[in-house]
Amino acid sequence: MRASLDTVRSALLALGAPAQNRRSVAFDYDDHLILLDHEREEFLTTAAVGGPNAFATASWLAHQLEDFGCPVDGVLPPLDVVSA
């Protein structure tokens, strides 16, 4: 979309999307986009991976993070994409 991050954030907040006590960041890795969302109260970080081989990349990322001392609870299978 052609809008600033602040504008999109404001729109999402106006729609009722909660943002308090959370911190999110995105990374580009090869052909993949990795989104991280951290919940401060739960001390839990969720990662979402998108791209051509998202599940393989997510599994690889989970192993790498565990090697860095970040325990991973699990890797969920890819979402089924429904075409309109």
Coordinates of N, CA and C in Angstrom, one line a residue:
M1 N 0.8 -1.2 0.0 CA 0.0 0.0 0.0 C 0.9 1.2 0.0
R2 N 0.4 2.3 -0.5 CA 1.2 3.5 -0.6 C 0.7 4.4 0.5
A3 N 1.2 4.1 1.7 CA 0.9 4.9 2.9 C 2.1 4.8 3.9
S4 N 2.2 5.8 4.7 CA 3.3 5.7 5.7 C 3.0 4.7 6.8
L5 N 4.0 4.2 7.4 CA 3.8 3.2 8.5 C 2.9 3.8 9.6
D6 N 3.1 5.1 9.9 CA 2.3 5.8 10.9 C 0.8 5.8 10.5
T7 N 0.6 6.1 9.3 CA -0.8 6.2 8.8 C -1.5 4.8 8.9
V8 N -0.8 3.7 8.5 CA -1.3 2.4 8.5 C -1.5 2.0 10.0
R9 N -0.6 2.3 10.8 CA -0.7 2.0 12.3 C -1.9 2.7 12.9
S10 N -2.1 3.9 12.6 CA -3.2 4.7 13.1 C -4.5 4.1 12.6
A11 N -4.6 3.7 11.3 CA -5.8 3.0 10.8 C -6.1 1.7 11.5
L12 N -5.1 0.9 11.7 CA -5.3 -0.4 12.4 C -5.7 -0.1 13.9
L13 N -5.2 0.9 14.5 CA -5.6 1.2 15.9 C -7.1 1.7 15.9
A14 N -7.4 2.5 14.9 CA -8.8 2.9 14.8 C -9.8 1.8 14.5
L15 N -9.3 0.7 13.8 CA -10.1 -0.5 13.6 C -10.2 -1.4 14.8
G16 N -9.5 -1.1 15.8 CA -9.5 -1.8 17.1 C -8.4 -2.9 17.2
A17 N -7.4 -2.8 16.4 CA -6.3 -3.7 16.6 C -5.4 -3.3 17.8
P18 N -5.3 -4.2 18.8 CA -4.5 -3.7 19.9 C -3.0 -3.7 19.6
A19 N -2.4 -2.7 20.2 CA -0.9 -2.5 20.0 C -0.2 -2.3 21.3
Q20 N -0.9 -2.2 22.4 CA -0.3 -1.9 23.7 C 0.5 -3.2 24.2
N21 N 1.5 -2.9 24.9 CA 2.4 -4.0 25.5 C 2.9 -5.0 24.4
R22 N 3.1 -4.5 23.2 CA 3.6 -5.3 22.1 C 4.7 -4.5 21.4
R23 N 5.6 -5.3 20.8 CA 6.6 -4.7 19.9 C 6.8 -5.6 18.7
S24 N 6.7 -5.1 17.5 CA 6.8 -5.9 16.3 C 7.9 -5.3 15.4
V25 N 8.5 -6.2 14.7 CA 9.5 -5.8 13.7 C 9.5 -6.8 12.6
A26 N 10.0 -6.4 11.4 CA 10.0 -7.2 10.2 C 11.4 -7.3 9.7
F27 N 11.8 -8.4 9.2 CA 13.1 -8.6 8.6 C 13.0 -9.2 7.2
D28 N 13.8 -8.8 6.2 CA 13.9 -9.5 4.9 C 15.1 -10.5 5.0
Y29 N 14.8 -11.8 4.7 CA 15.8 -12.8 4.7 C 15.7 -13.5 3.4
D30 N 16.7 -13.4 2.5 CA 16.6 -14.0 1.1 C 15.3 -13.5 0.5
D31 N 14.5 -14.5 0.1 CA 13.2 -14.2 -0.6 C 12.1 -14.2 0.4
H32 N 12.4 -14.2 1.7 CA 11.3 -14.3 2.8 C 11.2 -13.1 3.6
L33 N 10.0 -12.9 4.2 CA 9.7 -11.9 5.1 C 9.5 -12.5 6.4
I34 N 10.2 -12.1 7.5 CA 10.0 -12.7 8.8 C 9.4 -11.6 9.7
L35 N 8.3 -11.8 10.2 CA 7.6 -10.9 11.2 C 7.7 -11.4 12.6
L36 N 8.2 -10.5 13.5 CA 8.3 -10.9 14.9 C 7.4 -10.0 15.7
D37 N 6.6 -10.6 16.6 CA 5.7 -9.9 17.5 C 6.0 -10.3 18.9
H38 N 6.4 -9.4 19.8 CA 6.7 -9.7 21.2 C 5.6 -9.2 22.1
E39 N 5.1 -10.0 22.9 CA 4.2 -9.7 24.0 C 4.9 -9.6 25.3
R40 N 5.0 -8.3 25.8 CA 5.8 -8.0 27.0 C 5.3 -8.7 28.2
E41 N 4.0 -8.7 28.5 CA 3.5 -9.3 29.7 C 3.7 -10.8 29.7
E42 N 3.5 -11.5 28.6 CA 3.7 -13.0 28.5 C 5.2 -13.4 28.3
F43 N 6.0 -12.4 27.9 CA 7.4 -12.6 27.5 C 7.4 -13.7 26.5
L44 N 6.7 -13.5 25.4 CA 6.5 -14.4 24.3 C 6.7 -13.7 23.0
T45 N 7.5 -14.3 22.1 CA 7.7 -13.7 20.8 C 7.2 -14.7 19.8
T46 N 6.4 -14.2 18.9 CA 5.8 -15.1 17.8 C 6.5 -14.6 16.5
A47 N 6.9 -15.6 15.7 CA 7.5 -15.3 14.4 C 6.6 -15.9 13.3
A48 N 6.4 -15.1 12.3 CA 5.6 -15.5 11.1 C 6.6 -15.4 9.9
V49 N 6.6 -16.4 9.1 CA 7.5 -16.4 7.9 C 6.7 -16.5 6.6
G50 N 6.9 -15.6 5.7 CA 6.2 -15.7 4.4 C 7.3 -15.7 3.3
G51 N 6.9 -16.4 2.2 CA 7.8 -16.5 1.1 C 7.6 -17.8 0.4
P52 N 8.5 -18.1 -0.6 CA 8.3 -19.2 -1.5 C 8.5 -20.6 -0.8
N53 N 9.3 -20.7 0.2 CA 9.6 -21.9 1.0 C 9.4 -21.6 2.5
A54 N 8.3 -21.0 2.8 CA 8.1 -20.5 4.2 C 8.2 -21.6 5.3
F55 N 7.7 -22.7 5.1 CA 7.7 -23.8 6.1 C 9.2 -24.2 6.3
A56 N 9.9 -24.5 5.2 CA 11.3 -24.9 5.4 C 12.1 -23.8 6.0
T57 N 11.9 -22.6 5.7 CA 12.6 -21.5 6.3 C 12.2 -21.3 7.8
A58 N 11.0 -21.5 8.1 CA 10.5 -21.4 9.5 C 11.2 -22.5 10.3
S59 N 11.2 -23.7 9.8 CA 11.9 -24.8 10.5 C 13.4 -24.5 10.7
W60 N 14.0 -24.1 9.7 CA 15.4 -23.7 9.8 C 15.7 -22.6 10.8
L61 N 14.8 -21.6 10.8 CA 14.9 -20.5 11.7 C 14.7 -21.0 13.1
A62 N 13.8 -21.9 13.3 CA 13.6 -22.4 14.7 C 14.8 -23.1 15.2
H63 N 15.5 -23.9 14.4 CA 16.7 -24.5 14.8 C 17.8 -23.5 15.1
Q64 N 17.9 -22.5 14.3 CA 18.9 -21.5 14.5 C 18.7 -20.7 15.8
L65 N 17.4 -20.4 16.0 CA 17.1 -19.7 17.3 C 17.4 -20.5 18.5
E66 N 17.1 -21.8 18.4 CA 17.4 -22.7 19.6 C 18.9 -22.7 19.8
D67 N 19.7 -22.7 18.7 CA 21.2 -22.7 18.9 C 21.6 -21.4 19.6
F68 N 20.9 -20.3 19.4 CA 21.2 -19.1 20.1 C 20.6 -19.0 21.5
G69 N 20.0 -20.1 22.0 CA 19.4 -20.1 23.3 C 18.0 -19.6 23.4
C70 N 17.3 -19.5 22.3 CA 15.9 -19.1 22.3 C 15.0 -20.3 22.1
P71 N 14.5 -20.9 23.2 CA 13.6 -22.1 23.1 C 12.4 -21.8 22.2
V72 N 12.1 -22.7 21.3 CA 11.0 -22.6 20.4 C 10.0 -23.7 20.8
D73 N 8.7 -23.2 21.0 CA 7.6 -24.1 21.4 C 7.2 -25.0 20.2
G74 N 7.3 -24.5 19.0 CA 6.8 -25.3 17.9 C 6.8 -24.5 16.6
V75 N 6.7 -25.3 15.5 CA 6.5 -24.7 14.2 C 5.2 -25.2 13.6
L76 N 4.3 -24.3 13.3 CA 3.0 -24.7 12.8 C 3.1 -24.9 11.3
P77 N 2.3 -25.7 10.7 CA 2.3 -26.0 9.3 C 1.8 -24.7 8.5
P78 N 2.1 -24.6 7.2 CA 1.7 -23.4 6.5 C 0.2 -23.3 6.5
L79 N -0.3 -22.1 6.4 CA -1.7 -21.8 6.3 C -2.2 -22.2 4.9
D80 N -3.4 -22.7 4.8 CA -4.0 -23.0 3.5 C -4.5 -21.7 2.9
V81 N -4.1 -21.4 1.7 CA -4.5 -20.1 1.1 C -5.8 -20.4 0.4
V82 N -6.8 -19.5 0.6 CA -8.1 -19.6 -0.1 C -8.1 -18.5 -1.1
S83 N -8.4 -18.9 -2.3 CA -8.5 -17.9 -3.4 C -9.9 -17.4 -3.5
A84 N -10.1 -16.1 -3.7 CA -11.5 -15.6 -3.9 C -12.0 -15.8 -5.2

